Amino acid sequence: MVRKIASFFCFFLSFALLNAQEEQKKDFVFQETDTAAFNLLDSIDLQTIPYDWVTYQMKAAVTTSGDQKIVQIFFVNRIDSIIYLNINLFGIELARAVAKPDSFIFVNKLESTYYSGGYDWLSKKIGSAVDFYMLQSLFNARDFTGFEDSLQFIENEENIHLIAPQRKHRNYDLTVMQEIILNPDNTIRTNDITDVKTMQSLSVEYGNYAMQADISFFSTLKIVLEQAEIEVRGDIKNVKFNVPGPTRIKIPEKFEPLN
């Protein structure tokens, strides 16, 4: 059980990168792009984060191959600067991680191991490139900032969809197939991403938006990684904006480095 929980944490830190449902929805009809569609896209800002700090707690039910565990997660993010994650079970800290734009540190308290370096290790573990800004975007229900502006406007009777069959990263070799579904207020309902090269997929769903200090923020989070048979359902509480949170991480001397 200990190894299953530790393995989940590795996934949870890395889930923010990958990617979308294997089956594409076939009932959406591409409409000819017109001036109105361009104007609508220009008016929707899915990338700007309207605060400098955010902290929240999440109670998450994690199902792996039919086995479910309940964990508590504490998340801290100073925008464009640092991400801090602390995961515990029944008050026992399982792991801690700190991500910065140029570095990533992961400390596994259960197995007395750690990683400290760039994002190559994390990218290798999940089979696709990942960086700080991807993690930040998905933890804040925002669209990626490092990719080309190639989302296409699609509308059916109920929803607005933004789809990119081949969306390329500006800085390195990563192309994704992406679909974003918006709520009526233009907040993100779902973000489905597939790495075109590896075909690994992730679906992220944000629900029950509520006003928190004049900012609309999600209060439920669902993550499905089909290939790994992992599902995460989280309830979020104690959301705070522009209040600095803890970001400290220490690697104990006796811990062994991860390869």
Short mmCIF file of C-alpha atoms in Angstrom, two decimals:
data_model
loop_
_atom_site.label_atom_id
_atom_site.label_comp_id
_atom_site.label_asym_id
_atom_site.label_seq_id
_atom_site.Cartn_x
_atom_site.Cartn_y
_atom_site.Cartn_z
CA MET A 1 0.00 0.00 0.00
CA VAL A 2 2.86 2.35 0.81
CA ARG A 3 4.30 1.98 -2.66
CA LYS A 4 0.89 2.54 -4.26
CA ILE A 5 0.44 5.78 -2.36
CA ALA A 6 3.95 6.97 -3.26
CA SER A 7 3.34 6.08 -6.90
CA PHE A 8 0.15 8.08 -6.86
CA PHE A 9 1.95 11.15 -5.59
CA CYS A 10 4.44 10.93 -8.44
CA PHE A 11 1.47 10.89 -10.79
CA PHE A 12 -0.30 13.72 -9.04
CA LEU A 13 2.66 16.04 -9.45
CA SER A 14 3.03 15.07 -13.05
CA PHE A 15 -0.63 14.90 -14.05
CA ALA A 16 -0.61 18.57 -14.88
CA LEU A 17 1.23 17.93 -18.05
CA LEU A 18 -0.65 15.15 -19.82
CA ASN A 19 -3.24 14.87 -21.85
CA ALA A 20 -6.76 14.05 -23.05
CA GLN A 21 -9.43 11.43 -23.56
CA GLU A 22 -8.66 8.74 -26.12
CA GLU A 23 -11.99 9.04 -27.90
CA GLN A 24 -12.71 12.29 -29.64
CA LYS A 25 -16.26 13.57 -29.59
CA LYS A 26 -17.82 13.32 -33.03
CA ASP A 27 -20.97 15.36 -32.60
CA PHE A 28 -19.36 18.80 -32.95
CA VAL A 29 -19.53 20.50 -36.32
CA PHE A 30 -16.75 22.86 -37.33
CA GLN A 31 -18.24 26.17 -38.33
CA GLU A 32 -16.63 28.46 -40.79
CA THR A 33 -14.45 30.91 -38.98
CA ASP A 34 -15.90 34.38 -39.31
CA THR A 35 -15.23 37.82 -37.89
CA ALA A 36 -17.62 37.25 -34.97
CA ALA A 37 -15.75 34.10 -33.95
CA PHE A 38 -12.41 35.92 -34.06
CA ASN A 39 -13.84 38.74 -31.97
CA LEU A 40 -15.18 36.27 -29.42
CA LEU A 41 -11.83 34.51 -29.12
CA ASP A 42 -10.08 37.85 -28.72
CA SER A 43 -12.45 38.77 -25.90
CA ILE A 44 -11.88 35.53 -23.91
CA ASP A 45 -8.77 35.58 -21.75
CA LEU A 46 -8.04 32.03 -20.58
CA GLN A 47 -4.41 32.54 -19.62
CA THR A 48 -4.11 35.56 -17.32
CA ILE A 49 -4.16 34.70 -13.60
CA PRO A 50 -5.74 37.64 -11.73
CA TYR A 51 -3.85 37.26 -8.45
CA ASP A 52 -0.25 37.03 -7.20
CA TRP A 53 -0.70 34.21 -4.67
CA VAL A 54 -3.22 31.39 -4.23
CA THR A 55 -3.45 28.71 -1.54
CA TYR A 56 -6.04 26.00 -1.06
CA GLN A 57 -6.65 22.65 0.59
CA MET A 58 -8.05 19.64 -1.22
CA LYS A 59 -9.52 16.39 0.04
CA ALA A 60 -8.94 13.95 -2.80
CA ALA A 61 -10.32 10.48 -3.44
CA VAL A 62 -7.73 8.66 -5.53
CA THR A 63 -8.75 5.49 -7.35
CA THR A 64 -6.01 3.32 -8.87
CA SER A 65 -7.05 0.06 -10.56
CA GLY A 66 -10.14 -0.06 -8.36
CA ASP A 67 -8.31 0.66 -5.09
CA GLN A 68 -9.35 3.97 -3.51
CA LYS A 69 -7.45 6.12 -1.00
CA ILE A 70 -8.36 9.46 0.57
CA VAL A 71 -5.53 11.99 0.88
CA GLN A 72 -5.23 15.63 1.91
CA ILE A 73 -3.37 18.04 -0.34
CA PHE A 74 -2.15 21.54 0.45
CA PHE A 75 -1.35 23.71 -2.55
CA VAL A 76 0.53 27.03 -2.63
CA ASN A 77 1.37 29.04 -5.74
CA ARG A 78 3.15 32.33 -6.08
CA ILE A 79 2.31 33.08 -9.67
CA ASP A 80 5.19 32.66 -12.14
CA SER A 81 7.54 32.00 -9.22
CA ILE A 82 6.92 28.87 -7.14
CA ILE A 83 4.53 25.97 -6.55
CA TYR A 84 4.43 24.06 -3.27
CA LEU A 85 2.60 20.76 -2.74
CA ASN A 86 2.19 18.82 0.48
CA ILE A 87 0.31 15.49 0.52
CA ASN A 88 -0.60 13.65 3.69
CA LEU A 89 -2.69 10.69 4.77
CA PHE A 90 -4.30 10.60 8.22
CA GLY A 91 -1.98 13.42 9.28
CA ILE A 92 1.15 11.62 8.10
CA GLU A 93 3.10 13.48 5.44
CA LEU A 94 3.63 11.30 2.39
CA ALA A 95 5.55 13.65 0.16
CA ARG A 96 6.37 17.25 -0.58
CA ALA A 97 7.38 19.03 -3.76
CA VAL A 98 8.50 22.50 -4.79
CA ALA A 99 8.51 23.60 -8.42
CA LYS A 100 10.12 26.74 -9.81
CA PRO A 101 10.49 27.85 -13.43
CA ASP A 102 14.02 26.41 -13.59
CA SER A 103 13.98 23.61 -10.98
CA PHE A 104 11.93 20.82 -9.43
CA ILE A 105 12.39 19.17 -6.03
CA PHE A 106 10.46 16.12 -4.85
CA VAL A 107 10.88 14.51 -1.42
CA ASN A 108 9.27 11.12 -0.81
CA LYS A 109 8.93 10.81 2.95
CA LEU A 110 7.69 7.21 2.82
CA GLU A 111 10.61 5.79 0.91
CA SER A 112 13.29 8.25 2.10
CA THR A 113 14.15 9.34 -1.42
CA TYR A 114 14.35 12.64 -3.27
CA TYR A 115 14.90 14.31 -6.62
CA SER A 116 16.43 17.76 -7.15
CA GLY A 117 17.17 19.22 -10.56
CA GLY A 118 15.45 20.30 -13.75
CA TYR A 119 12.28 18.92 -15.30
CA ASP A 120 13.96 16.12 -17.27
CA TRP A 121 13.31 13.58 -14.51
CA LEU A 122 9.62 14.46 -14.25
CA SER A 123 9.22 14.51 -18.04
CA LYS A 124 10.84 11.08 -18.29
CA LYS A 125 8.56 9.63 -15.63
CA ILE A 126 5.42 10.68 -17.46
CA GLY A 127 6.71 10.20 -20.98
CA SER A 128 6.19 13.75 -22.19
CA ALA A 129 7.67 17.20 -21.69
CA VAL A 130 6.44 19.22 -18.72
CA ASP A 131 7.43 22.55 -17.23
CA PHE A 132 6.50 24.88 -14.40
CA TYR A 133 4.02 26.90 -16.42
CA MET A 134 2.01 23.86 -17.48
CA LEU A 135 1.69 22.77 -13.85
CA GLN A 136 0.67 26.27 -12.83
CA SER A 137 -1.96 26.56 -15.56
CA LEU A 138 -3.70 23.31 -14.68
CA PHE A 139 -3.71 23.93 -10.92
CA ASN A 140 -5.37 27.31 -11.57
CA ALA A 141 -7.85 26.24 -14.29
CA ARG A 142 -6.12 28.28 -16.97
CA ASP A 143 -4.95 27.58 -20.51
CA PHE A 144 -1.28 26.97 -21.31
CA THR A 145 0.86 30.03 -21.98
CA GLY A 146 3.81 28.42 -23.76
CA PHE A 147 1.94 27.09 -26.79
CA GLU A 148 0.99 28.61 -30.11
CA ASP A 149 -2.29 30.53 -30.30
CA SER A 150 -3.95 27.94 -32.52
CA LEU A 151 -7.21 27.19 -30.72
CA GLN A 152 -10.19 27.12 -33.08
CA PHE A 153 -13.67 28.28 -32.16
CA ILE A 154 -16.45 25.69 -32.29
CA GLU A 155 -19.98 26.12 -30.99
CA ASN A 156 -22.88 23.72 -30.67
CA GLU A 157 -26.27 24.31 -29.10
CA GLU A 158 -25.01 24.09 -25.53
CA ASN A 159 -21.33 24.94 -25.24
CA ILE A 160 -18.39 26.82 -26.64
CA HIS A 161 -15.45 24.58 -27.53
CA LEU A 162 -11.89 25.60 -28.32
CA ILE A 163 -10.00 22.92 -30.22
CA ALA A 164 -6.45 22.59 -31.50
CA PRO A 165 -5.71 19.38 -33.44
CA GLN A 166 -1.97 20.22 -33.56
CA ARG A 167 -0.90 22.78 -30.96
CA LYS A 168 2.87 23.22 -30.75
CA HIS A 169 4.97 24.42 -27.85
CA ARG A 170 7.06 27.48 -28.67
CA ASN A 171 10.24 26.39 -26.88
CA TYR A 172 10.63 22.64 -27.30
CA ASP A 173 9.46 19.58 -29.17
CA LEU A 174 5.94 19.06 -27.86
CA THR A 175 2.72 18.99 -29.85
CA VAL A 176 -0.64 18.33 -28.26
CA MET A 177 -4.20 17.80 -29.38
CA GLN A 178 -6.34 19.93 -27.08
CA GLU A 179 -10.00 20.61 -26.44
CA ILE A 180 -11.30 23.16 -23.92
CA ILE A 181 -15.00 23.42 -23.05
CA LEU A 182 -16.14 26.67 -21.46
CA ASN A 183 -18.89 27.51 -18.99
CA PRO A 184 -21.29 30.35 -19.91
CA ASP A 185 -19.09 32.81 -17.98
CA ASN A 186 -16.02 31.67 -20.00
CA THR A 187 -14.40 29.80 -17.12
CA ILE A 188 -12.92 26.43 -18.08
CA ARG A 189 -15.17 23.42 -17.54
CA THR A 190 -12.91 20.77 -19.04
CA ASN A 191 -9.42 20.70 -20.49
CA ASP A 192 -8.52 17.59 -22.45
CA ILE A 193 -4.99 17.21 -23.79
CA THR A 194 -3.27 14.43 -25.74
CA ASP A 195 0.45 14.30 -26.44
CA VAL A 196 0.53 13.63 -30.17
CA LYS A 197 3.88 11.82 -30.01
CA THR A 198 3.24 9.48 -27.07
CA MET A 199 -0.60 9.46 -27.23
CA GLN A 200 -0.75 9.72 -23.44
CA SER A 201 -3.90 11.50 -22.40
CA LEU A 202 -5.34 13.44 -19.49
CA SER A 203 -8.79 14.89 -18.87
CA VAL A 204 -9.21 17.60 -16.23
CA GLU A 205 -12.64 18.84 -15.14
CA TYR A 206 -13.28 21.89 -12.95
CA GLY A 207 -16.66 22.24 -11.25
CA ASN A 208 -18.84 24.26 -8.88
CA TYR A 209 -17.26 27.64 -9.48
CA ALA A 210 -17.98 30.17 -6.74
CA MET A 211 -16.93 33.73 -6.05
CA GLN A 212 -13.93 33.91 -3.74
CA ALA A 213 -12.92 37.51 -2.98
CA ASP A 214 -14.46 38.69 -6.28
CA ILE A 215 -12.71 35.92 -8.23
CA SER A 216 -14.57 32.96 -9.72
CA PHE A 217 -12.73 29.83 -8.63
CA PHE A 218 -13.50 26.11 -8.93
CA SER A 219 -14.35 24.04 -5.84
CA THR A 220 -14.24 20.55 -7.34
CA LEU A 221 -11.55 18.97 -9.47
CA LYS A 222 -11.63 15.70 -11.39
CA ILE A 223 -8.63 14.16 -13.14
CA VAL A 224 -8.80 11.03 -15.27
CA LEU A 225 -5.71 9.30 -16.63
CA GLU A 226 -7.16 6.41 -18.60
CA GLN A 227 -3.96 4.61 -19.58
CA ALA A 228 -2.85 4.36 -15.94
CA GLU A 229 -6.38 3.62 -14.68
CA ILE A 230 -6.17 6.55 -12.28
CA GLU A 231 -8.99 8.86 -11.26
CA VAL A 232 -8.73 11.74 -8.79
CA ARG A 233 -11.80 13.53 -7.41
CA GLY A 234 -11.07 16.50 -5.18
CA ASP A 235 -13.10 18.92 -3.07
CA ILE A 236 -11.37 22.26 -2.57
CA LYS A 237 -11.76 24.53 0.43
CA ASN A 238 -10.06 27.41 2.25
CA VAL A 239 -9.13 29.23 -0.96
CA LYS A 240 -7.08 32.36 -0.26
CA PHE A 241 -5.73 34.93 -2.69
CA ASN A 242 -2.71 37.20 -2.24
CA VAL A 243 -1.87 35.66 1.12
CA PRO A 244 1.64 34.12 1.06
CA GLY A 245 1.83 30.48 2.07
CA PRO A 246 4.66 28.11 3.04
CA THR A 247 7.08 27.15 0.29
CA ARG A 248 9.91 25.57 2.26
CA ILE A 249 11.33 22.18 1.41
CA LYS A 250 14.28 20.38 3.01
CA ILE A 251 16.04 17.25 1.85
CA PRO A 252 17.06 15.12 4.87
CA GLU A 253 20.72 14.10 4.81
CA LYS A 254 20.06 10.34 4.85
CA PHE A 255 17.59 10.38 1.93
CA GLU A 256 18.76 8.66 -1.27
CA PRO A 257 18.57 10.41 -4.69
CA LEU A 258 16.09 9.13 -7.27
CA ASN A 259 17.27 8.21 -10.74
#
